[in-house]
Tab-separated table of C-alpha atoms in Angstrom:
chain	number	residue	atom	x	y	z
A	1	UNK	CA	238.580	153.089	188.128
A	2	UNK	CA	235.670	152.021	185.566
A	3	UNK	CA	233.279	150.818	188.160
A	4	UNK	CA	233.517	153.865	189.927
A	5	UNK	CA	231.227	157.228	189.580
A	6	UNK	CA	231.968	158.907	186.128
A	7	UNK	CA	230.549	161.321	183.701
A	8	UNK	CA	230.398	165.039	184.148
A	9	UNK	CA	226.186	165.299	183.354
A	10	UNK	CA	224.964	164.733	186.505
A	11	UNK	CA	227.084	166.939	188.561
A	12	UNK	CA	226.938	169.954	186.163
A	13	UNK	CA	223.235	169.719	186.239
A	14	UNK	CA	222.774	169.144	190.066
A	15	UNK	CA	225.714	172.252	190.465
A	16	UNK	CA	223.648	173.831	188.429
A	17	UNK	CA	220.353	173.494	190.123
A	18	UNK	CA	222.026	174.056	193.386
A	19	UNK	CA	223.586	177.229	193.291
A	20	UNK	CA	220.557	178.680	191.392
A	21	UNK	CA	218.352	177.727	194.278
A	22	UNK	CA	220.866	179.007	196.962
A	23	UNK	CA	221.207	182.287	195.196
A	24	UNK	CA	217.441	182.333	195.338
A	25	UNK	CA	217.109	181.408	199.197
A	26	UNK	CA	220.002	183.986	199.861
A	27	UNK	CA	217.348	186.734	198.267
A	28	UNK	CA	220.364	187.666	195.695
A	29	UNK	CA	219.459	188.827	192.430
A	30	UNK	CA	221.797	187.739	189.024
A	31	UNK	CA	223.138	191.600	189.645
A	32	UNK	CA	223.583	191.746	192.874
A	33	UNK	CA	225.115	187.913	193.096
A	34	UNK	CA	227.921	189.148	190.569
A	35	UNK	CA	228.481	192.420	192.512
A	36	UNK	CA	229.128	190.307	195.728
A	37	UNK	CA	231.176	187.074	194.232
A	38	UNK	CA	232.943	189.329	191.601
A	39	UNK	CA	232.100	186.979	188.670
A	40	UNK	CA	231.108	187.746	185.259
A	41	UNK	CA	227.341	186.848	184.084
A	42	UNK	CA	228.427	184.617	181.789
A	43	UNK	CA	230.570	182.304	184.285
A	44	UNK	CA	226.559	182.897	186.424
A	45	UNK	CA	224.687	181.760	183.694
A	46	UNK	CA	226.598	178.432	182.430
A	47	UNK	CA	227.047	177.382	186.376
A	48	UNK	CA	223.390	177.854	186.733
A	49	UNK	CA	222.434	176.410	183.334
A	50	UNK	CA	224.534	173.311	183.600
A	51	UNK	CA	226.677	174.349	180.191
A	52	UNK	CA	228.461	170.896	178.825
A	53	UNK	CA	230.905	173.342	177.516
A	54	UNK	CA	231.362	175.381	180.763
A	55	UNK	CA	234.971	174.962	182.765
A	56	UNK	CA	233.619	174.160	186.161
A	57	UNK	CA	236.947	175.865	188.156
A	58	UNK	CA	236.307	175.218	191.995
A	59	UNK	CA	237.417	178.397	193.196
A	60	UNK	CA	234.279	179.457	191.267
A	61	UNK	CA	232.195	177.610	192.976
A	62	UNK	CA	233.291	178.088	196.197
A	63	UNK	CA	232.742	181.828	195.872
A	64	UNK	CA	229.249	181.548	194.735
A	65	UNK	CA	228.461	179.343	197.669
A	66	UNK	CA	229.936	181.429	200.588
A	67	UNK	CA	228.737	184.289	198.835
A	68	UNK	CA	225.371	182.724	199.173
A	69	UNK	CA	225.996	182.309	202.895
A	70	UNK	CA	226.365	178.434	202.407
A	71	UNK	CA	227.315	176.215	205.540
A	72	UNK	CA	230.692	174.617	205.524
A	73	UNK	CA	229.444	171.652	204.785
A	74	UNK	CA	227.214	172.360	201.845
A	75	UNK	CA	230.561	174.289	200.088
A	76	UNK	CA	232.557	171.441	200.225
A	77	UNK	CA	229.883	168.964	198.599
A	78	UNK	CA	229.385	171.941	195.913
A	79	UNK	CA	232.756	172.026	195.341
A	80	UNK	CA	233.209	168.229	195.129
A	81	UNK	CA	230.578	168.639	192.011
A	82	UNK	CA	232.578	171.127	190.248
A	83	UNK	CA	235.675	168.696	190.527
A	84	UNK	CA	233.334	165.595	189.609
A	85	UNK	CA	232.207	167.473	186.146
A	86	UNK	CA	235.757	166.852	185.205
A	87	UNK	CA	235.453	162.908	184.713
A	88	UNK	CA	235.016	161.326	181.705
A	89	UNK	CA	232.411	158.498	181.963
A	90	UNK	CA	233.792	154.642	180.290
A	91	UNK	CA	230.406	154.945	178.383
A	92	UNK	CA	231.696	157.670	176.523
A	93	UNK	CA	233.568	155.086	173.899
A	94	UNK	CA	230.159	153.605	172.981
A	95	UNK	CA	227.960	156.816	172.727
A	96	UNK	CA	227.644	156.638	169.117
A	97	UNK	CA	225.933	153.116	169.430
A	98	UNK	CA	223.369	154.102	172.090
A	99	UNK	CA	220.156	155.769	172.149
A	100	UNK	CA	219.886	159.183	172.762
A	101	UNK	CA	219.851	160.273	176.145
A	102	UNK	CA	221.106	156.924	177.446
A	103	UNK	CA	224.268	158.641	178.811
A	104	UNK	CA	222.423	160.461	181.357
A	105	UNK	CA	220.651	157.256	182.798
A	106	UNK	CA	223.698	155.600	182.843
A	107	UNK	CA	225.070	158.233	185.202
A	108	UNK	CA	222.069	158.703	187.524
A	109	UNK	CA	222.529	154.546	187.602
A	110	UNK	CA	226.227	154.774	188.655
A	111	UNK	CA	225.700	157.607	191.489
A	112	UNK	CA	222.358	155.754	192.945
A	113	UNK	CA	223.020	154.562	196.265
A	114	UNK	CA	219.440	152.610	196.005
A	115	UNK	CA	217.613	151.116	192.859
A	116	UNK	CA	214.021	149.590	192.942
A	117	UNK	CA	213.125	147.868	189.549
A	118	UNK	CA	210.200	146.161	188.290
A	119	UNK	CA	209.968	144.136	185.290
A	120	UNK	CA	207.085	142.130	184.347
A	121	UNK	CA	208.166	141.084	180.836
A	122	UNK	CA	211.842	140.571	180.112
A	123	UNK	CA	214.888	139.999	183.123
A	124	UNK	CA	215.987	143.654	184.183
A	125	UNK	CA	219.809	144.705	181.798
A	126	UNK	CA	221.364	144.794	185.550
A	127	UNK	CA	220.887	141.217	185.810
A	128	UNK	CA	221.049	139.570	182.378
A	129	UNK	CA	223.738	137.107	180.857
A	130	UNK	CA	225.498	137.847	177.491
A	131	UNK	CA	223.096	135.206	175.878
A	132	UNK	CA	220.199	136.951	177.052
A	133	UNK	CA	220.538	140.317	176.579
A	134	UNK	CA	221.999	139.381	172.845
A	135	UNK	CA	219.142	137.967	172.273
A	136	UNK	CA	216.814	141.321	173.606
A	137	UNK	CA	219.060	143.707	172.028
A	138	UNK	CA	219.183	141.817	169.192
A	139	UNK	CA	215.224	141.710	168.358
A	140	UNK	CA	215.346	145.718	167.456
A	141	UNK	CA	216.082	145.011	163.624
A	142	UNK	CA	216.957	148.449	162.897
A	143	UNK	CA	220.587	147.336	164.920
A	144	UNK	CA	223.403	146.898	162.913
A	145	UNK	CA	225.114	143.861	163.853
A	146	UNK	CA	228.071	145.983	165.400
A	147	UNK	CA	225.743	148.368	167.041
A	148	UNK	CA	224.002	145.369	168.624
A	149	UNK	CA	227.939	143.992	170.324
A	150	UNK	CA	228.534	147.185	171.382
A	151	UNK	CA	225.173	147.506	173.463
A	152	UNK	CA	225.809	144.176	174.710
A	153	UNK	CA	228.891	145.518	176.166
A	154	UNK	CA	227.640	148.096	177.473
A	155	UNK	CA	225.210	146.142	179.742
A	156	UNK	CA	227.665	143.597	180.950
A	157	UNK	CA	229.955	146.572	182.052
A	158	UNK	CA	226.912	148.165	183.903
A	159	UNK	CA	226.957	144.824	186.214
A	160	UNK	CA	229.686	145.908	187.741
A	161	UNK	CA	227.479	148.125	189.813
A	162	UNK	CA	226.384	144.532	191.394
A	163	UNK	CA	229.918	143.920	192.902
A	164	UNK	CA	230.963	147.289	193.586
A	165	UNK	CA	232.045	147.722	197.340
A	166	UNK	CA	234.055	150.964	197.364
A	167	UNK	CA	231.286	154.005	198.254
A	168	UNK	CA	228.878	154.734	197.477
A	169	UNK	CA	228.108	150.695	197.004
A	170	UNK	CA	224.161	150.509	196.064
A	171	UNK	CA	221.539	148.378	197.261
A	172	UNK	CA	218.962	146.981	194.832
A	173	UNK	CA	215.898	145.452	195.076
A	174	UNK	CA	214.248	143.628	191.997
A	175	UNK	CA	210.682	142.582	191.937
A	176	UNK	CA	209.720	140.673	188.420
A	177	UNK	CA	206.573	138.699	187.733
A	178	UNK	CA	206.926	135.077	187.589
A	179	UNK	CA	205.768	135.044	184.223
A	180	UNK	CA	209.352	136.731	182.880
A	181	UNK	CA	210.771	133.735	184.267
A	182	UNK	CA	208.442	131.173	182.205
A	183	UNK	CA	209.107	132.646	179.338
A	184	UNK	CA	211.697	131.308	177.089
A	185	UNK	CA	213.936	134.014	175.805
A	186	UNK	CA	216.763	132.636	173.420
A	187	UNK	CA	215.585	129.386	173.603
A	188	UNK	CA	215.735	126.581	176.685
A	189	UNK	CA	219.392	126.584	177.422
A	190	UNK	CA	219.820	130.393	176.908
A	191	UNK	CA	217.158	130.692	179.409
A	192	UNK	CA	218.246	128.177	182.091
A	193	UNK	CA	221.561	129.795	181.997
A	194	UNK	CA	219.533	133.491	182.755
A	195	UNK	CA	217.944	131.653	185.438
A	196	UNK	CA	220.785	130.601	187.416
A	197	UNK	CA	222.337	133.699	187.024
A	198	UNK	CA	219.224	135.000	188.660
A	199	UNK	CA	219.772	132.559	191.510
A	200	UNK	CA	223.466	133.294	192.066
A	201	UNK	CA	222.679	137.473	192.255
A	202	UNK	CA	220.206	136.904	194.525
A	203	UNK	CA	222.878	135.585	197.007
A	204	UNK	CA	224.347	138.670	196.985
A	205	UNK	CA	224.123	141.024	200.593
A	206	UNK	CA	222.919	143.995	198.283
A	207	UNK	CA	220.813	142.437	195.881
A	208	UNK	CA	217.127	141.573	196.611
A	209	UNK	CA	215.383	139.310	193.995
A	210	UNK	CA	211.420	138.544	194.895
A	211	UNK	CA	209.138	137.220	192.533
A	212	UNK	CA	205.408	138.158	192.143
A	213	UNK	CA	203.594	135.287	191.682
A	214	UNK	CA	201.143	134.491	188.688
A	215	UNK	CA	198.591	133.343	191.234
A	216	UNK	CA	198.629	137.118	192.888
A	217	UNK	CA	196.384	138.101	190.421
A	218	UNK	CA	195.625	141.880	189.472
A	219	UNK	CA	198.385	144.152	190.234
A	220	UNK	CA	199.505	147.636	189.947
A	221	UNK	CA	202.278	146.829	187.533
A	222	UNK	CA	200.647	145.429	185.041
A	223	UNK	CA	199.559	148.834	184.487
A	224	UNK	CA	202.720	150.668	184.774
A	225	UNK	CA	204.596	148.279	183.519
A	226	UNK	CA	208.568	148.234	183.842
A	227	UNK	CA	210.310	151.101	185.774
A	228	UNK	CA	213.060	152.267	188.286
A	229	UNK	CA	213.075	154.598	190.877
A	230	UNK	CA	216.501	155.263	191.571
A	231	UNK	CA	217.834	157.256	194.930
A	232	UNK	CA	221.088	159.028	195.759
A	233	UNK	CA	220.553	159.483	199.753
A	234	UNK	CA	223.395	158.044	200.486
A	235	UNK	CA	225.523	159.655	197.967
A	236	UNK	CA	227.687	162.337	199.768
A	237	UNK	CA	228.023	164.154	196.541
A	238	UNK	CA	224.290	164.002	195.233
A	239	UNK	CA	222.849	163.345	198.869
A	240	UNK	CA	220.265	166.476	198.276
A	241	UNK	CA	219.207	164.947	194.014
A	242	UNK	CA	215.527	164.172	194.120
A	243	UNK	CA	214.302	160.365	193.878
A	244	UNK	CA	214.496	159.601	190.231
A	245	UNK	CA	211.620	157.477	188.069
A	246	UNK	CA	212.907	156.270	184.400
A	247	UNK	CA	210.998	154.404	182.651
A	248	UNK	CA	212.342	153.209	179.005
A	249	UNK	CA	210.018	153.864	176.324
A	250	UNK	CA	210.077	152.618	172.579
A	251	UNK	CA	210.236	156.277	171.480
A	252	UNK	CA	212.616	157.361	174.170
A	253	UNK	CA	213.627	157.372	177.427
A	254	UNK	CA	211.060	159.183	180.584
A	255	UNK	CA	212.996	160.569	183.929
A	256	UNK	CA	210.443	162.031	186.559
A	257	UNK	CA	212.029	163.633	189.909
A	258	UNK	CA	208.753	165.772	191.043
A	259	UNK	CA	207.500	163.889	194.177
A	260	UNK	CA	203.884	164.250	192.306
A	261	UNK	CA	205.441	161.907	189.908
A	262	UNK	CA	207.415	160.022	191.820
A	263	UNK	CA	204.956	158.859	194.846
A	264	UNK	CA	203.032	156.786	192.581
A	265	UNK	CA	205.576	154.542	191.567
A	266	UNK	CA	206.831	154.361	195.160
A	267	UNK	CA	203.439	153.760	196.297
A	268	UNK	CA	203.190	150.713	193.013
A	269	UNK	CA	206.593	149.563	194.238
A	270	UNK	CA	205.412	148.434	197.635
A	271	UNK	CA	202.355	147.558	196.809
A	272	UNK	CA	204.308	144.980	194.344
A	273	UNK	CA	206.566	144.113	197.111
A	274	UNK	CA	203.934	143.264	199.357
A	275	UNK	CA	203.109	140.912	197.058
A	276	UNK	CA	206.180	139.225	196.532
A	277	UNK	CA	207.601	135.744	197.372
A	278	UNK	CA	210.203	136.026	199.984
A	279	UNK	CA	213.604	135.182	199.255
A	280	UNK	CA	213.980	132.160	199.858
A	281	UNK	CA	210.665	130.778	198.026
A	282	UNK	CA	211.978	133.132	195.291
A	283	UNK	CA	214.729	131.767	194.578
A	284	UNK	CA	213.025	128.426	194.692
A	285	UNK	CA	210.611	129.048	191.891
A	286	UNK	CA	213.305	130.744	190.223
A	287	UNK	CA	215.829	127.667	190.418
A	288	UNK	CA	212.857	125.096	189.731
A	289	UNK	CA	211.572	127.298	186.450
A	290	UNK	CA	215.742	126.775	185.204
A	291	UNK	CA	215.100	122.910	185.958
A	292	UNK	CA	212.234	122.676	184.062
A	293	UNK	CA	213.719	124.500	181.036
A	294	UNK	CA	216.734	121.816	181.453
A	295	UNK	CA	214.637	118.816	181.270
A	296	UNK	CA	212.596	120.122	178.345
């Protein structure tokens, strides 16, 4: 189905990185890895290197790990990667209108089983209305007209992620400054219609919308600015993927998964959640910001 897991990047590269580091733990070197598991260097090399153009056959895979002296269960999540770098992702039909790189976000986003976002200047893609993100896509000029419908898409499709019940469902937990909310995007009734919306997710058991508000003063993310930390815990196929920062960039897109790079965010993240309205008094400012754009 479209709403479920897709796209072959993430499990090639986590295969990848897995069997490399159990070939390592087992104290195997390349040589003595293909004496043992009877495989030729180059099947080694694009299993290890994540090769787009590598066939990822089980059996393959399976070898490698109990050659490695895997456990049970780790073979049968290493072999559930080879059979996941078979899908094809619904993103592929609009990778020639997206930025480079995007694909792979758009994966680690579907296989998350957690996102934390911050935002302190626009309303985060996950959450926006057609109107809205129209609007936002539509201020980078150097868009073609069809390149700026076909991102639009794109980020209404991702919302699916919102409503999505069949495992791994996600949890995710916004935190926004209450200045995004002031600020009138599109125009009054574009925004009022962004702020309901905002109101109506919130209801949701998995989402978590909290507001910072402008009287909190100083705060961490004002010098971050917007980013994600996205985790996979919960994943049974990526359970053992490192915590994953993006943060999107004018020039490109930044992932960090070192905990060095991570803990800092983590550490800004609950420090801006501390901070927070709860959700009821969240939602409140929320709704009475769309009222105030109404009666403008």
């Amino acid at each position: 189905m479209a709403d479920e897991p897709g796209g072959s990047y993430v499990p090639r590269l986590l295969l990848g990185q897995q069997l490399k580091l159990l070939r390592e733990q087992s104290c195997l070197d390349v040589a003595e890895a293909l004496a043992e598991s009877g495989l030729s260097r180059s099947t080694l090399w694009r299993l290890e290197n994540g090769n787009p153009r590598a066939r990822y056959k089980p059996g393959d895979v399976e070898v490698l790990a109990r050659t490695y002296g895997a456990d049970p269960e780790t073979v049968d999540v290493l072999v559930g990667l080879a059979k996941a770098t078979k899908l094809t992702s619904w993103f592929s039909a609009y990778r020639d209108a997206m930025p480079a790189n995007f694909e792979m976000y758009i994966e680690l986003e579907t296989y998350a089983t957690r996102i934390r976002w911050y935002d302190g200047e626009l309303v985060p893609g996950l959450l926006q209305t057609e109107d809205y993100a129209a609007v936002v896509i539509g201020s980078r000029r150097r868009l073609s007209n069809s390149e700026v419908k076909q991102r639009a898409k794109v980020r209404q499709h991702r919302q699916r992620l919102l409503a999505r019940r069949t495992p791994p469902a996600a949890r995710f937990d916004f935190v926004l400054d209450e200045a995004l909310i002031r600020r009138p995007i599109g125009g009054r009734d574009v925004m009022a219609k962004q702020l309901h919306r905002l109101v109506d997710l919130s209801i949701l058991p998995n989402v978590d919308i909290r507001i910072v508000p402008m009287d909190a003063g100083m705060h961490l993310g004002l010098e971050t600015g917007r980013f994600e930390i996205l985790d996979f815990s919960r994943n049974p196929r990526l359970a053992k993927a490192p915590t994953t920062v993006y943060v999107d960039q004018p020039a490109g897109h930044l992932f960090m998964d070192s905990s060095k790079e991570v803990e800092p965010y983590a550490e800004t993240f609950t420090d801006l959640a501390d901070r927070c309205l709860d959700g009821d008094a969240s939602r409140d400012v929320i709704d009475d910001a769309a009222r105030r754009f109404e009666q403008e």
